Short mmCIF file of C-alpha atoms and ligand atoms in Angstrom, two decimals:
data_model
loop_
_atom_site.label_atom_id
_atom_site.label_comp_id
_atom_site.label_asym_id
_atom_site.label_seq_id
_atom_site.Cartn_x
_atom_site.Cartn_y
_atom_site.Cartn_z
CA UNK A 29 23.37 9.62 -3.98
CA UNK A 30 25.57 8.58 -1.09
CA UNK A 31 23.92 9.20 2.29
CA UNK A 32 26.59 11.66 3.42
CA UNK A 33 26.87 13.53 0.13
CA UNK A 34 25.09 16.88 0.10
CA UNK A 35 25.52 19.91 -2.12
CA UNK A 36 25.55 23.40 -0.57
CA UNK A 37 21.91 24.04 -1.64
CA UNK A 38 20.82 20.78 -0.06
CA UNK A 39 22.68 21.61 3.14
CA UNK A 40 20.58 24.77 3.53
CA UNK A 41 17.20 22.99 3.35
CA UNK A 42 15.48 21.85 6.52
CA UNK A 43 16.18 18.46 7.96
CA UNK A 44 13.05 16.62 8.97
CA UNK A 45 12.33 15.70 12.57
CA UNK A 46 10.96 12.46 13.92
CA UNK A 47 7.80 12.46 16.04
CA UNK A 48 8.34 10.48 19.23
CA UNK A 49 6.51 10.38 22.56
CA UNK A 50 4.13 13.19 21.65
CA UNK A 51 6.68 15.69 20.32
CA UNK A 52 8.94 16.48 17.39
CA UNK A 53 12.59 15.67 17.89
CA UNK A 54 15.69 15.54 15.72
CA UNK A 55 17.19 12.20 14.78
CA UNK A 56 20.46 11.44 16.52
CA UNK A 57 21.92 10.24 13.21
CA UNK A 58 24.25 12.54 11.28
CA UNK A 59 23.26 10.84 8.02
CA UNK A 60 20.58 12.34 5.79
CA UNK A 61 19.33 12.04 2.22
CA UNK A 62 17.89 14.75 0.00
CA UNK A 63 14.16 14.59 -0.73
CA UNK A 64 13.68 15.62 -4.35
CA UNK A 65 10.77 16.85 -6.44
CA UNK A 66 11.01 14.41 -9.37
CA UNK A 67 9.40 16.94 -11.74
CA UNK A 68 12.09 19.57 -11.24
CA UNK A 69 15.00 17.90 -9.39
CA UNK A 70 14.60 20.58 -6.69
CA UNK A 71 15.69 19.51 -3.21
CA UNK A 72 12.69 19.89 -0.90
CA UNK A 73 14.15 18.81 2.43
CA UNK A 74 16.60 16.36 3.92
CA UNK A 75 15.43 13.18 5.58
CA UNK A 76 17.47 11.70 8.43
CA UNK A 77 18.47 8.06 8.28
CA UNK A 78 17.47 7.36 11.85
CA UNK A 79 19.62 5.09 13.98
CA UNK A 80 18.66 2.20 16.22
CA UNK A 81 18.78 4.65 19.17
CA UNK A 82 16.06 6.76 17.51
CA UNK A 83 13.95 3.68 16.95
CA UNK A 84 14.53 2.54 20.49
CA UNK A 85 13.21 5.87 21.84
CA UNK A 86 10.05 5.44 19.74
CA UNK A 87 9.54 1.87 20.93
CA UNK A 88 9.94 2.92 24.55
CA UNK A 89 7.39 5.73 24.10
CA UNK A 90 4.96 3.37 22.35
CA UNK A 91 5.30 0.71 25.06
CA UNK A 92 4.80 3.23 27.84
CA UNK A 93 1.67 4.60 26.15
CA UNK A 94 0.13 1.19 25.66
CA UNK A 95 -1.64 0.55 29.02
CA UNK A 96 -3.25 4.00 29.13
CA UNK A 97 -4.30 3.99 25.47
CA UNK A 98 -5.71 0.50 25.68
CA UNK A 99 -7.80 1.62 28.67
CA UNK A 100 -9.37 4.55 26.77
CA UNK A 101 -12.98 3.63 25.98
CA UNK A 102 -13.28 2.28 22.45
CA UNK A 103 -15.86 4.91 21.54
CA UNK A 104 -13.45 7.64 22.70
CA UNK A 105 -10.72 6.16 20.51
CA UNK A 106 -13.19 6.22 17.64
CA UNK A 107 -14.05 9.87 18.37
CA UNK A 108 -10.37 10.80 18.08
CA UNK A 109 -10.52 9.34 14.57
CA UNK A 110 -13.59 11.46 13.80
CA UNK A 111 -11.46 14.50 14.68
CA UNK A 112 -8.61 13.19 12.54
CA UNK A 113 -10.97 12.74 9.62
CA UNK A 114 -12.13 16.33 10.01
CA UNK A 115 -8.53 17.63 10.14
CA UNK A 116 -7.49 15.65 7.05
CA UNK A 117 -10.56 16.79 5.14
CA UNK A 118 -9.85 20.44 5.97
CA UNK A 119 -6.34 20.13 4.46
CA UNK A 120 -7.04 17.64 1.66
CA UNK A 121 -5.88 19.92 -1.17
CA UNK A 122 -2.66 20.75 0.69
CA UNK A 123 -2.06 17.03 1.28
CA UNK A 124 -2.66 16.31 -2.42
CA UNK A 125 -0.18 19.00 -3.48
CA UNK A 126 2.38 17.56 -1.09
CA UNK A 127 1.91 14.11 -2.66
CA UNK A 128 2.39 15.56 -6.15
CA UNK A 129 5.45 17.58 -5.22
CA UNK A 130 7.35 14.77 -3.52
CA UNK A 131 6.15 11.77 -5.55
CA UNK A 132 5.32 13.22 -8.98
CA UNK A 133 1.81 11.89 -9.67
CA UNK A 134 -0.75 14.32 -11.11
CA UNK A 135 -2.98 16.37 -8.85
CA UNK A 136 -5.97 14.35 -10.05
CA UNK A 137 -4.27 11.13 -8.92
CA UNK A 138 -3.07 12.75 -5.68
CA UNK A 139 -6.58 13.98 -4.83
CA UNK A 140 -7.92 10.48 -5.37
CA UNK A 141 -5.17 9.11 -3.11
CA UNK A 142 -6.01 11.57 -0.33
CA UNK A 143 -9.71 10.71 -0.67
CA UNK A 144 -8.83 7.04 -0.12
CA UNK A 145 -6.60 7.99 2.82
CA UNK A 146 -9.56 9.73 4.47
CA UNK A 147 -11.80 6.76 3.68
CA UNK A 148 -9.43 4.56 5.72
CA UNK A 149 -10.05 6.75 8.76
CA UNK A 150 -13.80 6.59 8.16
CA UNK A 151 -13.63 2.81 8.07
CA UNK A 152 -11.55 2.65 11.27
CA UNK A 153 -14.16 4.81 13.05
CA UNK A 154 -16.44 1.76 13.01
CA UNK A 155 -14.24 0.02 15.57
CA UNK A 156 -16.89 -0.12 18.36
CA UNK A 157 -18.76 -2.42 16.00
CA UNK A 158 -15.96 -4.18 14.13
CA UNK A 159 -13.97 -5.02 17.26
CA UNK A 160 -16.85 -6.85 18.92
CA UNK A 161 -16.29 -10.41 20.01
CA UNK A 162 -18.65 -13.41 20.09
CA UNK A 163 -20.43 -15.24 22.85
CA UNK A 164 -22.29 -18.52 23.01
CA UNK A 165 -24.34 -19.36 26.08
CA UNK A 166 -24.64 -22.89 27.41
CA UNK A 167 -21.77 -24.63 25.67
CA UNK A 168 -22.41 -26.97 28.60
CA UNK A 169 -25.10 -26.53 31.22
CA UNK A 170 -24.64 -23.07 32.80
CA UNK A 171 -21.28 -22.71 30.98
CA UNK A 172 -20.69 -19.83 28.57
CA UNK A 173 -17.90 -19.39 26.02
CA UNK A 174 -16.86 -15.96 24.86
CA UNK A 175 -14.18 -14.57 22.56
CA UNK A 176 -13.01 -10.99 23.07
CA UNK A 177 -10.52 -9.02 21.00
CA UNK A 178 -7.64 -7.19 22.63
CA UNK A 179 -4.88 -5.06 21.10
CA UNK A 180 -1.70 -6.78 19.93
CA UNK A 181 0.67 -4.20 21.44
CA UNK A 182 3.22 -2.00 19.69
CA UNK A 183 2.70 -2.16 15.91
CA UNK A 184 4.94 -0.79 13.17
CA UNK A 185 4.48 -0.13 9.46
CA UNK A 186 7.14 0.21 6.76
CA UNK A 187 5.79 1.79 3.58
CA UNK A 188 6.79 2.49 -0.05
CA UNK A 189 7.19 5.68 -2.09
CA UNK A 190 4.23 5.42 -4.43
CA UNK A 191 1.36 6.38 -2.08
CA UNK A 192 2.85 8.84 0.45
CA UNK A 193 -0.56 9.68 1.94
CA UNK A 194 -2.69 6.55 1.62
CA UNK A 195 -0.55 3.48 2.31
CA UNK A 196 0.53 4.58 5.84
CA UNK A 197 -3.20 4.99 6.52
CA UNK A 198 -3.91 1.39 5.53
CA UNK A 199 -2.47 0.75 8.99
CA UNK A 200 -2.26 3.72 11.37
CA UNK A 201 -5.99 4.44 11.97
CA UNK A 202 -6.90 0.75 12.35
CA UNK A 203 -3.99 0.04 14.69
CA UNK A 204 -4.77 2.85 17.11
CA UNK A 205 -8.55 2.33 16.86
CA UNK A 206 -7.99 -1.19 18.20
CA UNK A 207 -6.00 0.15 21.18
CA UNK A 208 -2.49 -0.50 19.89
CA UNK A 209 0.31 2.04 19.78
CA UNK A 210 2.06 2.65 16.50
CA UNK A 211 5.36 3.46 14.81
CA UNK A 212 5.49 4.55 11.16
CA UNK A 213 8.64 4.35 9.03
CA UNK A 214 7.76 6.31 5.86
CA UNK A 215 9.59 5.91 2.57
CA UNK A 216 12.78 7.97 2.68
CA UNK A 217 11.94 9.10 -0.87
CA UNK A 218 8.61 10.71 0.14
CA UNK A 219 8.61 11.61 3.86
CA UNK A 220 6.91 15.03 3.62
CA UNK A 221 3.20 14.21 3.43
CA UNK A 222 3.39 12.17 6.64
CA UNK A 223 4.98 15.17 8.37
CA UNK A 224 1.71 16.97 7.63
CA UNK A 225 -0.38 14.01 8.77
CA UNK A 226 1.56 13.88 12.05
CA UNK A 227 1.05 17.63 12.57
CA UNK A 228 -2.66 16.81 12.54
CA UNK A 229 -2.22 13.77 14.79
CA UNK A 230 -0.24 15.98 17.18
CA UNK A 231 -3.27 18.27 17.60
CA UNK A 232 -5.55 15.40 18.62
CA UNK A 233 -4.02 15.32 22.11
CA UNK A 234 -3.53 11.59 22.04
CA UNK A 235 -1.55 10.32 25.03
CA UNK A 236 2.17 10.79 24.21
CA UNK A 237 3.60 7.74 22.42
CA UNK A 238 0.38 6.46 20.83
CA UNK A 239 1.68 7.42 17.37
CA UNK A 240 5.34 7.80 16.43
CA UNK A 241 7.15 8.66 13.22
CA UNK A 242 10.70 7.45 12.62
CA UNK A 243 12.27 8.56 9.34
CA UNK A 244 14.94 6.43 7.81
CA UNK A 245 15.97 3.65 5.50
CA UNK A 246 17.37 0.18 5.83
CA UNK A 247 18.83 0.55 9.34
CA UNK A 248 15.50 1.73 10.74
CA UNK A 249 13.72 -1.16 8.99
CA UNK A 250 16.14 -3.75 10.32
CA UNK A 251 15.74 -2.24 13.78
CA UNK A 252 11.96 -2.65 13.55
CA UNK A 253 12.26 -6.27 12.42
CA UNK A 254 14.57 -7.25 15.27
CA UNK A 255 13.29 -5.07 18.13
CA UNK A 256 11.82 -7.18 20.96
CA UNK A 257 9.53 -4.29 21.92
CA UNK A 258 7.58 -4.43 18.63
CA UNK A 259 4.79 -7.00 18.37
CA UNK A 260 3.50 -6.65 14.81
CA UNK A 261 4.90 -5.41 11.50
CA UNK A 262 3.10 -4.37 8.34
CA UNK A 263 5.15 -3.90 5.19
CA UNK A 264 4.32 -2.61 1.72
CA UNK A 265 7.01 -2.43 -0.97
CA UNK A 266 8.94 -4.46 -3.49
CA UNK A 267 8.82 -8.27 -3.53
CA UNK A 268 12.45 -8.93 -2.44
CA UNK A 269 12.18 -6.62 0.57
CA UNK A 270 8.73 -8.06 1.41
CA UNK A 271 10.29 -11.52 1.64
CA UNK A 272 13.16 -10.25 3.77
CA UNK A 273 10.74 -8.46 6.12
CA UNK A 274 8.41 -11.46 6.35
CA UNK A 275 11.18 -13.92 7.19
CA UNK A 276 13.07 -11.72 9.63
CA UNK A 277 10.02 -10.42 11.51
CA UNK A 278 8.57 -13.93 11.76
CA UNK A 279 11.90 -15.23 13.05
CA UNK A 280 11.69 -12.63 15.81
CA UNK A 281 8.22 -13.96 16.68
CA UNK A 282 6.20 -11.01 15.40
CA UNK A 283 2.85 -10.96 13.68
CA UNK A 284 3.60 -9.88 10.10
CA UNK A 285 1.90 -9.01 6.83
CA UNK A 286 4.09 -8.14 3.84
CA UNK A 287 2.59 -6.77 0.62
CA UNK A 288 5.03 -7.04 -2.28
CA UNK A 289 5.39 -6.20 -5.97
CA UNK A 290 3.07 -6.89 -8.86
CA UNK A 291 2.61 -7.52 -12.57
CA UNK A 292 -1.08 -6.96 -13.21
CA UNK A 293 -2.79 -8.36 -16.29
CA UNK A 294 -5.81 -6.91 -18.07
CA UNK A 295 -7.60 -9.44 -20.28
CA UNK A 296 -9.58 -8.02 -23.19
CA UNK A 297 -12.23 -10.27 -24.77
CA UNK A 298 -13.35 -9.80 -28.41
CA UNK A 299 -16.73 -8.39 -27.30
CA UNK A 300 -15.30 -5.72 -24.96
CA UNK A 301 -16.79 -2.21 -25.23
CA UNK A 302 -13.69 -0.81 -26.86
CA UNK A 303 -13.82 2.92 -26.09
CA UNK A 304 -14.50 2.31 -22.39
CA UNK A 305 -11.88 -0.45 -22.33
CA UNK A 306 -9.27 1.87 -23.84
CA UNK A 307 -10.02 4.51 -21.19
CA UNK A 308 -9.77 1.90 -18.42
CA UNK A 309 -6.47 0.52 -19.71
CA UNK A 310 -4.88 3.93 -20.28
CA UNK A 311 -5.83 5.07 -16.75
CA UNK A 312 -4.53 1.86 -15.25
CA UNK A 313 -1.25 1.58 -17.16
CA UNK A 314 -0.21 5.23 -17.25
CA UNK A 315 -1.92 6.85 -14.22
CA UNK A 316 0.67 7.72 -11.55
CA UNK A 317 3.19 7.04 -14.38
CA UNK A 318 2.58 3.31 -13.95
CA UNK A 319 3.81 3.43 -10.35
CA UNK A 320 0.80 1.85 -8.67
CA UNK A 321 0.96 -1.65 -7.31
CA UNK A 322 -2.44 -2.07 -9.03
CA UNK A 323 -1.25 -0.60 -12.35
CA UNK A 324 -2.17 -2.83 -15.28
CA UNK A 325 1.15 -3.51 -16.97
CA UNK A 326 0.21 -6.37 -19.30
CA UNK A 327 -2.74 -6.44 -21.71
CA UNK A 328 -3.75 -9.93 -22.84
CA UNK A 329 -5.91 -9.69 -25.95
CA UNK A 330 -8.08 -12.69 -26.79
CA UNK A 331 -8.47 -13.45 -30.52
CA UNK A 332 -9.63 -10.53 -32.61
CA UNK A 333 -9.62 -8.20 -29.59
CA UNK A 334 -6.02 -7.37 -30.52
CA UNK A 335 -6.86 -5.70 -33.81
CA UNK A 336 -9.90 -3.92 -32.38
CA UNK A 337 -8.00 -2.60 -29.36
CA UNK A 338 -4.52 -1.65 -30.52
CA UNK A 339 -5.20 1.26 -32.92
CA UNK A 340 -7.45 3.25 -30.51
CA UNK A 341 -5.24 2.31 -27.54
CA UNK A 342 -2.13 3.66 -29.28
CA UNK A 343 -3.98 6.79 -30.42
CA UNK A 344 -5.24 7.52 -26.88
CA UNK A 345 -1.77 6.93 -25.44
CA UNK A 346 -0.12 9.27 -27.93
CA UNK A 347 -2.50 12.02 -26.85
CA UNK A 348 -1.39 11.93 -23.21
CA UNK A 349 0.46 15.01 -21.97
CA UNK A 350 3.66 14.35 -20.04
CA UNK A 351 4.73 17.00 -17.54
CA UNK A 352 4.80 18.32 -14.00
CA UNK A 353 1.92 16.82 -12.03
CA UNK A 354 1.08 20.25 -10.60
CA UNK A 355 -0.03 21.43 -14.06
CA UNK A 356 -3.73 20.63 -14.43
CA UNK A 357 -3.32 19.56 -18.10
CA UNK A 358 -0.71 16.89 -17.25
CA UNK A 359 -1.79 13.27 -17.70
CA UNK A 360 1.51 11.56 -16.90
CA UNK A 361 3.90 12.98 -14.33
CA UNK A 362 7.54 12.05 -13.76
CA UNK A 363 8.72 8.77 -12.27
CA UNK A 364 10.15 8.88 -8.78
CA UNK A 365 13.83 9.45 -9.57
CA UNK A 366 16.47 9.64 -12.29
CA UNK A 367 17.58 6.19 -11.26
CA UNK A 368 14.06 4.87 -11.81
CA UNK A 369 13.92 6.61 -15.22
CA UNK A 370 17.14 4.91 -16.32
CA UNK A 371 15.96 1.52 -15.07
CA UNK A 372 12.68 1.89 -16.98
CA UNK A 373 14.38 3.03 -20.19
CA UNK A 374 16.72 0.06 -20.00
CA UNK A 375 13.76 -2.30 -19.53
CA UNK A 376 12.18 -0.90 -22.74
CA UNK A 377 15.51 -1.29 -24.53
CA UNK A 378 15.80 -4.94 -23.47
CA UNK A 379 12.20 -5.66 -24.50
CA UNK A 380 12.81 -4.38 -28.03
CA UNK A 381 16.04 -6.38 -28.12
CA UNK A 382 14.03 -9.47 -27.08
CA UNK A 383 11.69 -8.98 -30.05
CA UNK A 384 8.91 -6.71 -28.81
CA UNK A 385 7.92 -3.69 -30.88
CA UNK A 386 7.63 -0.29 -29.15
CA UNK A 387 4.47 0.84 -30.97
CA UNK A 388 4.37 3.87 -28.68
CA UNK A 389 7.86 4.77 -27.48
CA UNK A 390 8.24 7.13 -24.51
CA UNK A 391 11.96 6.82 -23.95
CA UNK A 392 12.49 10.42 -25.09
CA UNK A 393 9.25 12.22 -24.28
CA UNK A 394 10.45 15.50 -25.89
CA UNK A 395 9.38 18.99 -24.84
CA UNK A 396 11.10 20.95 -22.08
CA UNK A 397 11.34 18.08 -19.62
CA UNK A 398 15.10 17.80 -19.18
CA UNK A 399 15.11 18.75 -15.47
CA UNK A 400 12.74 16.05 -14.29
CA UNK A 401 12.69 12.23 -14.28
CA UNK A 402 10.33 11.77 -17.23
CA UNK A 403 9.50 8.68 -19.23
CA UNK A 404 6.61 8.93 -21.68
CA UNK A 405 3.91 6.26 -21.87
CA UNK A 406 5.13 3.26 -23.84
CA UNK A 407 3.32 0.32 -25.44
CA UNK A 408 5.25 -2.85 -26.30
CA UNK A 409 3.41 -5.07 -28.76
CA UNK A 410 4.38 -8.64 -29.65
CA UNK A 411 5.45 -9.50 -26.11
CA UNK A 412 5.56 -13.22 -25.29
CA UNK A 413 4.87 -14.57 -21.78
CA UNK A 414 8.46 -15.78 -21.38
CA UNK A 415 10.01 -12.36 -22.08
CA UNK A 416 11.33 -10.25 -19.22
CA UNK A 417 8.84 -7.48 -20.16
CA UNK A 418 6.02 -9.90 -19.33
CA UNK A 419 7.53 -11.36 -16.17
CA UNK A 420 9.33 -8.60 -14.26
CA UNK A 421 7.79 -5.59 -12.57
CA UNK A 422 8.96 -2.48 -14.47
CA UNK A 423 7.05 0.01 -12.26
CA UNK A 424 6.83 2.76 -14.85
CA UNK A 425 4.51 3.83 -17.70
CA UNK A 426 5.17 0.73 -19.81
CA UNK A 427 2.42 -1.56 -21.08
CA UNK A 428 3.17 -4.96 -22.63
CA UNK A 429 0.68 -6.53 -25.05
CA UNK A 430 0.41 -10.32 -25.29
CA UNK A 431 -1.89 -12.18 -27.68
CA UNK A 432 -3.93 -15.17 -26.48
CA UNK A 433 -6.10 -17.48 -28.57
CA UNK A 434 -8.81 -18.08 -25.99
CA UNK A 435 -9.98 -17.24 -22.48
CA UNK A 436 -8.35 -20.47 -21.24
CA UNK A 437 -5.10 -19.36 -22.79
CA UNK A 438 -5.42 -15.91 -21.17
CA UNK A 439 -6.13 -17.38 -17.72
CA UNK A 440 -3.09 -19.64 -18.11
CA UNK A 441 -0.89 -16.66 -19.05
CA UNK A 442 -2.02 -14.79 -15.93
CA UNK A 443 -1.44 -17.93 -13.84
CA UNK A 444 2.16 -18.27 -15.06
CA UNK A 445 3.14 -14.99 -13.38
CA UNK A 446 4.92 -15.23 -10.04
CA UNK A 447 2.79 -12.29 -8.92
CA UNK A 448 -0.94 -12.27 -8.21
CA UNK A 449 -1.93 -8.80 -7.07
CA UNK A 450 -4.67 -7.36 -9.30
CA UNK A 451 -6.19 -8.57 -12.56
CA UNK A 452 -8.98 -7.27 -14.77
CA UNK A 453 -11.20 -8.56 -17.52
CA UNK A 454 -12.98 -6.39 -20.09
CA UNK A 455 -16.03 -8.06 -21.61
CA UNK A 456 -19.85 -8.01 -21.59
CA UNK A 457 -19.97 -11.82 -21.46
CA UNK A 458 -21.19 -12.98 -18.04
CA UNK A 459 -20.14 -16.59 -18.57
CA UNK A 460 -16.58 -15.52 -19.40
CA UNK A 461 -16.51 -13.36 -16.28
CA UNK A 462 -17.76 -16.28 -14.14
CA UNK A 463 -14.97 -18.52 -15.42
CA UNK A 464 -12.36 -15.79 -15.08
CA UNK A 465 -13.16 -14.65 -11.55
CA UNK A 466 -13.43 -18.25 -10.36
CA UNK A 467 -10.20 -19.53 -11.86
CA UNK A 468 -7.80 -16.60 -12.00
CA UNK A 469 -4.89 -16.58 -9.54
CA UNK A 470 -4.95 -13.10 -8.00
CA UNK A 471 -6.15 -11.44 -4.84
CA UNK A 472 -8.10 -8.58 -6.43
CA UNK A 473 -10.21 -8.84 -9.59
CA UNK A 474 -11.75 -6.09 -11.69
CA UNK A 475 -14.60 -6.62 -14.14
CA UNK A 476 -14.53 -3.74 -16.63
CA UNK A 477 -12.50 -1.84 -13.98
CA UNK A 478 -8.89 -0.87 -14.78
CA UNK A 479 -7.69 -0.35 -11.21
CA UNK A 480 -9.63 -2.75 -9.00
CA UNK A 481 -8.22 -1.44 -5.71
CA UNK A 482 -10.83 -2.32 -3.07
CA UNK A 483 -12.44 0.47 -1.01
CA UNK A 484 -11.39 0.80 2.65
CA UNK A 485 -14.23 -1.47 3.86
CA UNK A 486 -12.87 -4.51 1.97
CA UNK A 487 -9.50 -6.24 2.34
CA UNK A 488 -6.63 -5.25 0.04
CA UNK A 489 -3.95 -7.68 -0.96
CA UNK A 490 -2.60 -9.96 -3.62
CA UNK A 491 -1.62 -13.62 -3.75
CA UNK A 492 1.62 -15.47 -4.53
CA UNK A 493 4.77 -13.29 -4.50
CA UNK A 494 2.61 -10.18 -4.17
CA UNK A 495 1.76 -11.04 -0.56
CA UNK A 496 3.28 -12.92 2.34
CA UNK A 497 1.06 -13.41 5.36
CA UNK A 498 -2.59 -14.25 5.81
CA UNK A 499 -4.48 -11.17 7.01
CA UNK A 500 -4.76 -8.54 4.30
CA UNK A 501 -4.71 -4.74 4.66
CA UNK A 502 -7.74 -2.66 5.78
CA UNK A 503 -11.39 -3.76 5.91
CA UNK A 504 -12.22 -6.23 8.66
CA UNK A 505 -8.87 -7.97 8.08
CA UNK A 506 -7.26 -4.92 9.70
CA UNK A 507 -9.24 -5.53 12.90
CA UNK A 508 -8.17 -9.19 12.80
CA UNK A 509 -4.54 -8.19 12.30
CA UNK A 510 -4.56 -5.57 15.05
CA UNK A 511 -6.31 -7.66 17.70
CA UNK A 512 -5.56 -10.87 19.57
CA UNK A 513 -8.44 -13.14 20.35
CA UNK A 514 -8.93 -14.33 23.90
CA UNK A 515 -11.54 -17.00 24.67
CA UNK A 516 -13.08 -17.23 28.11
CA UNK A 517 -15.11 -20.20 29.32
CA UNK A 518 -17.02 -19.47 32.52
CA UNK A 519 -19.67 -20.63 34.96
CA UNK A 520 -21.06 -19.38 38.27
CA UNK A 521 -21.84 -22.03 40.90
CA UNK A 522 -24.16 -19.77 42.91
CA UNK A 523 -26.36 -18.78 39.95
CA UNK A 524 -28.98 -21.35 40.90
CA UNK A 525 -29.03 -22.74 37.36
CA UNK A 526 -27.27 -25.97 38.14
CA UNK A 527 -24.04 -27.21 36.67
CA UNK A 528 -23.36 -29.65 33.89
CA UNK A 529 -20.26 -31.59 33.10
CA UNK A 530 -17.68 -29.47 31.28
CA UNK A 531 -14.94 -31.50 29.60
CA UNK A 532 -13.21 -33.35 32.45
CA UNK A 533 -14.89 -32.54 35.79
CA UNK A 534 -12.53 -31.96 38.69
P1 NAD B 616 10.99 -0.73 -1.62
O1 NAD B 616 10.84 -2.17 -1.34
O2 NAD B 616 12.25 -0.25 -2.25
O3 NAD B 616 10.84 0.13 -0.26
C1 NAD B 616 9.77 -0.08 0.63
C2 NAD B 616 10.24 0.23 2.04
O4 NAD B 616 11.26 -0.69 2.40
C3 NAD B 616 10.81 1.63 2.21
O5 NAD B 616 10.31 2.17 3.41
C4 NAD B 616 12.32 1.41 2.27
O6 NAD B 616 12.96 2.30 3.14
C5 NAD B 616 12.45 -0.01 2.79
N1 NAD B 616 13.59 -0.75 2.19
C6 NAD B 616 14.01 -0.69 0.90
N2 NAD B 616 15.05 -1.55 0.71
C7 NAD B 616 15.27 -2.16 1.90
C8 NAD B 616 16.20 -3.16 2.34
N3 NAD B 616 17.10 -3.68 1.54
N4 NAD B 616 16.14 -3.55 3.63
C9 NAD B 616 15.22 -3.02 4.48
N5 NAD B 616 14.33 -2.08 4.11
C10 NAD B 616 14.34 -1.66 2.84
O7 NAD B 616 9.71 -0.28 -2.48
P2 NAD B 616 9.45 1.12 -3.18
O8 NAD B 616 10.35 1.25 -4.36
O9 NAD B 616 9.42 2.22 -2.18
O10 NAD B 616 7.94 0.91 -3.68
C11 NAD B 616 7.60 0.32 -4.90
C12 NAD B 616 7.28 -1.14 -4.73
O11 NAD B 616 6.24 -1.31 -3.79
C13 NAD B 616 6.76 -1.81 -6.00
O12 NAD B 616 7.35 -3.07 -6.11
C14 NAD B 616 5.27 -1.90 -5.79
O13 NAD B 616 4.63 -2.93 -6.52
C15 NAD B 616 5.22 -2.18 -4.33
N6 NAD B 616 3.93 -1.84 -3.76
C16 NAD B 616 3.10 -2.87 -3.44
C17 NAD B 616 1.85 -2.60 -2.93
C18 NAD B 616 0.91 -3.73 -2.59
O14 NAD B 616 -0.16 -3.46 -2.06
N7 NAD B 616 1.24 -4.97 -2.87
C19 NAD B 616 1.44 -1.28 -2.74
C20 NAD B 616 2.31 -0.25 -3.07
C21 NAD B 616 3.57 -0.54 -3.58
#
């Protein structure tokens, strides 16, 4: 819908505020988009498309807050995160419902997302340990060398629609734990859950400007990339925008990490434990209606695995219930928008035209689902690696099945993808796993795990077109990303311990 186009019902719903300098304030932009429940097409709110003036106000607040926040003792910063963890935990069910209502995923998926969001805060609480530097005495006689970590400055994150609660928290708690100040630009499709998170942040009594929320779309993003007052940018979203963000932020001299799209393969060996493998594949391909960056979207069957896997996989898929994610019996919720539904249906259409067979076809899921953006789970058999269905990210509940003759063949098929986010292997054969994990070209590997998304304490990110940058999200990489290293070499002439030659004496 055009940014300025609103129906009378939409006009009556609340327009969301930004959170800047410790308080809620309206955007100065007259432009706003409807935020829609994809299960019902109901308009939930309107999100402003903030202008560069709105962003500028947030950057000013974040810069002003920086010296005072940086000076807060690291253990006090960590204690603020303890309080945040407590606040999030107290409202976890409300947060999960918000995720379901604005994004569409089932409550089970949304609860798991909120649990991972909270885990990020728990991990960031360890900052008095993880932010420690290193020291080596006597690099020359009576000369010590020491590396300390200091905050980078004002950091911003630009995030996608598919994890409204968790993905912003891959960044926010780690950034502020390390003494940075922070600006979040949520997805304009799902801005509501972060309004709740910022209500909780507001009650922590952080110095004004430590955390800021600027709603918006492309203009706000471009403002972040170009703004001289922003030192570091984290991005999560589609591959083309990740490239744009990476190039433009780097050109402006910023530290940048850009996590992009994916096409995740799941390799099934002939000896896989089939019932558990089917459950893992179904959860991976169709959970969150296939809209996870770690969703398995291609199954590569090795040899006779194809004939063992396909019948029970199709049967399990046909049993899935499509519906509103708020209903406890729903297995597959809607996709994010009608536009997404049409794009996904067209991708299935093209795959069948290219020669694939829709052995489970979800294009018309049936039932009373006409109001929402529903696509049923779909399995495309007979896909070849050169087909679009094998190469392009569909980002919906569509699973392509490719046959391989051997493990070598399967590893080569995975390696041909331009993406390298997650990959899984299902087998009980340790030697096959050793080969696979050593040779496969991806950043995250699952062994008999359908969604191998690392816990908060490990780094998250792909390879190849799935990631541009070097430091990954969360884990200790987050502390590396959010700190600058400073190395001090020192000696004291009056210490009575003598003095050796250090480099060139003068
Ligand atoms: P998207 O790229 O459309 O949007 C992401 C963010 O970029 C949003 O905040 C949006 O406002 C902004 N944006 C969109 N187009 C822009 C443009 N032309 N210029 C500047 N900013 C722009 O992604 P999405 O549809 O919200 O999310 C789905 C995508 O995200 C999928 O490709 C998925 O694989 C990817 N994703 C990747 C990871 C990962 O860890 N690699 C995690 C989650 C999602």
